[in-house]
Amino acid sequence: MSIQQGGQAEQQQQQQQMREERSSFGRLRNLLLDDDVDQPQQPPLDGDAHARSAGDGDGDDGGEAVVVVLAHNPLLAIQRVRWFSDVRFALSRRQDAHRYIAVDRLTLEDPLVRLAIDQATDCDAASSSLTSSYPASSASSSSTPAPAATTSNNAQISRLRNENMRRASKILSNMASRLSTVLIRCVGWTLRKCLRALFSAVYVRVDQNDRLREAARAHPNAPILFLPSHKSHIDYLLVSYLAFDADISVPHIAAGDNLNIFFFGGLARRAGAFFIRRKLESVMRSGARQSNTNADRGSTADLLDQGSQDGTDPTWEVGLDESPMGSASRSRSASGPLLPWLLPSPVGSVVSLTGQLEVAAPSGEQQQQPSQQHANNTPPRRRSDSRATAATRDTVYRAVLRSYVRNLLRIGGHLEFFLEGGRSRSGKVAMPKYGLLSLVVDTFLDNEVDDVLVVPINVSYDQIVEGDYARELMGAPKQPESFFGTLRGLARTVMRSYGSLYVDVETPFLLTDFLRAATRPEQAQHLARTASVDSLHAGRPHDLVLTPAPASAFLGSSSSASSFPSSSNTSIVPVALADLRTTVLPALTRSRRREIVDELGRRVLHSVSNLATLTSTAMVALLFTTRFRKGASMSELTNGFNWLVAEASARGRAVGYIPGGDAEDAVVYACTLLGADLVDVNAEGLIVPTTSVPNIFTMCFYANQAASMFLIDAVVASVIHMHLKRELGLQNEQEDELPVLSQRRRSASVSGAVAAVKSNPSTPNRKRAASVSSLEYGFSISHDELIAGAQEVCSILAHEYIFHRPHETPLVELLNHAIAGLVKNDVLTLEETLRPDSPARYEVSLDPASMELVRFLRFTIKPVIDSYWMSACALLPLLQGEQTESAFVRNTQQLANEYLQAGVLECPETISREAIKNAIQLLESWGVVTVQVASDVRTLVLRERYQSRPALIAIAKSIAQFS
Ligand SMILES: O=P(O)(O)OC[C@H](O)CO
C-alpha cells in the first residue's frame, strides 16, 4: 500500500512524529515491506552509523505502518500481494548451502551411535536370554555355550543388532530437517505472504537487526544459536524469516514431535524443523539407584557427561519438555556414578559394555541386572522388560539426537530451540529446560566447534493467533495437534488481523565470552596454580594480581555487543583464551557444567523477558488486572497508559507502535484486539474488564508481558505490604486456621483497614487502636528488613521468575535500585538519623497515591503468591495420605475457589494450573513433599518432618504473609 492511500502527507508526518516519540529506542523496520519499494528513504533518526551503512533501504516505515494498521482488512491484504517484489526478495537473500547439508550419514556412522546400538543390542539380548557376542559384555554367561548354540546365539544377536541399526536410521529419518537453498527461498517467499495475511506489520529495531547481521558476518564459522521466547507457533516462522531477511542461513529448529503431523510436518521439515521427542524413558547405569521420584523422567546425564571427573549427582533433566533443573530436580538425583556406556570411544575401538544398562523399576522394586537375571536363570520380570525395551530404544534415541545436534553444529548449521519447552500459557517467560542447551554447550566444551553465537530473541504479539490458553490453565488437557485440527485452526485465523508483532533481538554474544565470565573462580584457581608453579621455578613468591580488568578482556571479539560482566570492573585477570579452552574448561566438573548451563539458560531467558517490546494490548491488560479490575473511564485508562509509557521509557523498555499516536487511540486499539469477551462498556460508560475465569487468563496472558518490567519493584512492594499488615494486626487473621475460613476474615483487607484508621484514628478495636498512633502518619521499615523480606519473596518465586542475570547485576543491587525508586516516588522516605552509621530506615507513606502505587505493583505478582499459598494450604489433606498431582491441582483450585467466594482472595486467576504446578516444584525443593512417579502418574507424598498440621501451617503462613 502506498503512502498516498493512507491519506495526506501532513497526516503521515504527524503520525511519523508521534511514532518517533514512542519508539525512542531506535528506528523500527517492518520486515513485511520491501526495502526499496515501500519504505521512504530517510536518514536514520539517531544518526547511527551502523544503521546508515547497513542501509538496504532501511528507511523508517512509520507512515506506511500507520496506514496498514488502521486500514487492515483481508481484502486490502490481498491487494497488497506483490508477486514480483516478493520473488526478488526471496531470490536476493544470501544463503550458505553448506549449512543445510544433511548430516544423516555422519550421524549414523558416529561412534557414539554405534556404541548405543551395541549397548541396546546387548540389553535386548540379555532380556531374550541370549548371550551377548560383544567381548566385554558382562551379560556373558559363566559357562561356555556349545558351538551350535553359539552360532545360533550369534545369528540372533546379529539380527537384534540389525534391528537396532534400522531403528537408529528410522529415528533419524523421523527427526532430521530437510533444508536446501531452493526450498528455503520458496519458504521465505511463502512466509512473507502468510505473515502479511495475518499481521499488519512485523517490526524489528533497525539497530538490533544490524547488530545481528554484523555479528553473523564477524563470526562466519560460528553456528548461531537462536533462543526465542515461545508464546505462539508463529515464533518458529518468525525467527527463520528474520534470519532469511538478514541474509543469514535459516536455523534448524528443534520442534516437538507433536508437530510432526501429516503434510504440515513435512512442510515444517523443509522449513528447517527437526522433530524431537518431548519425553524420554530414563536409563541407569548398573549399580546406580534411581530415585523413585524420577522413574519416568528422562535423564540426559548420559548425554551431558563427557568424561567428567567428579562422579556426583548424575541426574540431569532431559530438558526437551521437562521441568527446570532447579533444586527440585537436583533433589531427585540418583547417587552413584554415571553411564560410561554412552561416552564416545575412539573410532574402531571395542567398547566395554560392563556398565550394563539397568532400568529404573517402579518405586520400591529391587533392581536386577539383565546379566544377573540370566546367570540366575530367572525369567526377567515383565514390567522391567517393557521398560527396559523402552529405555533401550531411548538409549539409541539419545545417541542419535546428540550426534545429530553435534553434527549440525560441526557443519556450521544454525540452531533454534525454545528454552522454555512448550509455549508459555501465562504470558510470562517460563523456566528454562536444559537438555538441548547442554548438548550445545557440550559440543563446544568438547572442542567440536570453535564458538557459538548466542542470540536471545523475544517476540511480542499484539494478539496471538492461538486465541487463548485459558482452558489449559483451568485444568483441561491440551488438545493434541492433528491435520484436521490444523486446517480448522488455519481457517479460523486466516480471515482476520492480529495486529502487529515485534521481534526484539538481543546483541548476540559468544559462548566463550559467557564461559569466561562464568568460570572466573576456576580461572582464579588456574592462575593461582600457575603462579605458584612459576614462583617455584623463579624461587620467589608470586602474588595473584587483582586488577581492574578492562571490560574488553571479557568481551572477546564482539566487545561492543556483549554484556559480561557489568556489575564489577574489578576481577581477576582472565586467563588466555587458549588456556581457557585447553585447561580451565575441560577441568570443569560435571556439577559445574550443569551450574553453568543453568546460568546460561537463566541469563538468556532473563534477557528475553526484559527485551520485550511492550504492546498496547499488554499495557492495557496490565492496567485492567491491577488498577482497574472494576473498570475505568477512558480518561483514567489513558492517564494510566501514559504513565506506563513514561515508566517504560524510564526503565529502558521499548513501547510498541501506537496506531494513531496517542494514548486514547492505543487504548481503543488494544480493547478492540482484546475483544468483547474481555472488555465491555457498562451502563455508566465505564470500560470494564472481564475478571472471571476463564477469560481473565487471557487478560493476564497479555498483562504478564508488561508486568515483567515491574518485577523487582513488585517484590519490594509485597514486603512493604506485609509490614503494613503486621502494623495493622491483620496478618494473623488472614493466615491462621488453614484452610477453614472464618466469617470475620471476609472483611479483612488492608485497604479497608487503612481507610478506617485514617478516617477514625480512635477506633475502639484494641488491636487496631494500638497501631493507630504509629499508622496515623505511616510507619517505618529498616532497609535490612526490606532486603531480607524481598530475598524471601524471591526465593518463594524462584520457580516462577528469573530475577536477575547470573554474573551480572546481583539481586541486592536490583533491590536497592527498586527501593530507591520507591523513595523517589515518595512511597518511602529515608528517616534522618543522628548517627551516620546507624542502619537506614524508611517511613512508609500511607498517602492514597503511595498506597495505590504499592497496590499496583504487588498486584502484578499477587495472584502467583496466592496460588502458592493455596497450594501450601492444600497440603493438609496429604496428612491423611498421598495424592496424585492432578488430584492435588484440582483440590488446590477448589480451595482457591472457596477463598475467592469468601472474599479472602481477590484474583480468580489464582486457580491457574501452571502456577500451582510451579508451587509444587517449590514445595519439592523445600523438602516439604516428594513427587513419586510411576507409570506416568505423579504422586505427592509429604516428607516425614512435615507430617504435622503446625508444620504445614507454618509453610503456608510463610507464603501468605506476602499476599
Ligand atoms: O506449547 P506446546 O506444549 O503445544 O508445545 C509447542 C512446542 O513448540 C512443540 O514443539
Short mmCIF file of C-alpha atoms and ligand atoms in Angstrom, two decimals, residues 230 233 236 254-259 278 321 418 421-425 469 472 478 481, ligand 1:
data_model
loop_
_atom_site.label_atom_id
_atom_site.label_comp_id
_atom_site.label_asym_id
_atom_site.label_seq_id
_atom_site.Cartn_x
_atom_site.Cartn_y
_atom_site.Cartn_z
CA HIS A 230 7.77 -19.09 22.97
CA HIS A 233 3.54 -21.42 16.95
CA TYR A 236 9.02 -20.79 14.60
CA ALA A 254 14.01 -28.23 17.29
CA ALA A 255 10.29 -28.90 17.31
CA GLY A 256 8.31 -31.29 19.44
CA ASP A 257 7.25 -34.40 17.57
CA ASN A 258 3.68 -33.46 18.40
CA LEU A 259 4.00 -31.08 15.48
CA ARG A 278 9.33 -34.41 24.29
CA ASP A 321 9.87 -30.87 27.78
CA PHE A 418 12.81 -22.90 22.73
CA GLY A 421 9.99 -26.04 26.15
CA GLY A 422 6.37 -25.51 25.16
CA ARG A 423 4.53 -22.26 24.63
CA SER A 424 4.06 -20.11 27.69
CA ARG A 425 0.44 -20.33 28.76
CA TYR A 469 -4.76 -20.89 26.65
CA GLU A 472 -5.49 -25.49 29.82
CA LYS A 478 -4.15 -29.92 25.78
CA GLU A 481 -2.23 -31.43 17.18
O1 LIG B 1 3.06 -25.43 23.65
P1 LIG B 1 3.05 -26.85 23.31
O2 LIG B 1 3.13 -27.73 24.50
O3 LIG B 1 1.95 -27.20 22.38
O4 LIG B 1 4.39 -27.12 22.52
C1 LIG B 1 4.72 -26.31 21.49
C2 LIG B 1 6.07 -26.72 21.08
O5 LIG B 1 6.59 -25.80 20.23
C3 LIG B 1 6.03 -28.08 20.46
O6 LIG B 1 7.23 -28.34 19.93
#
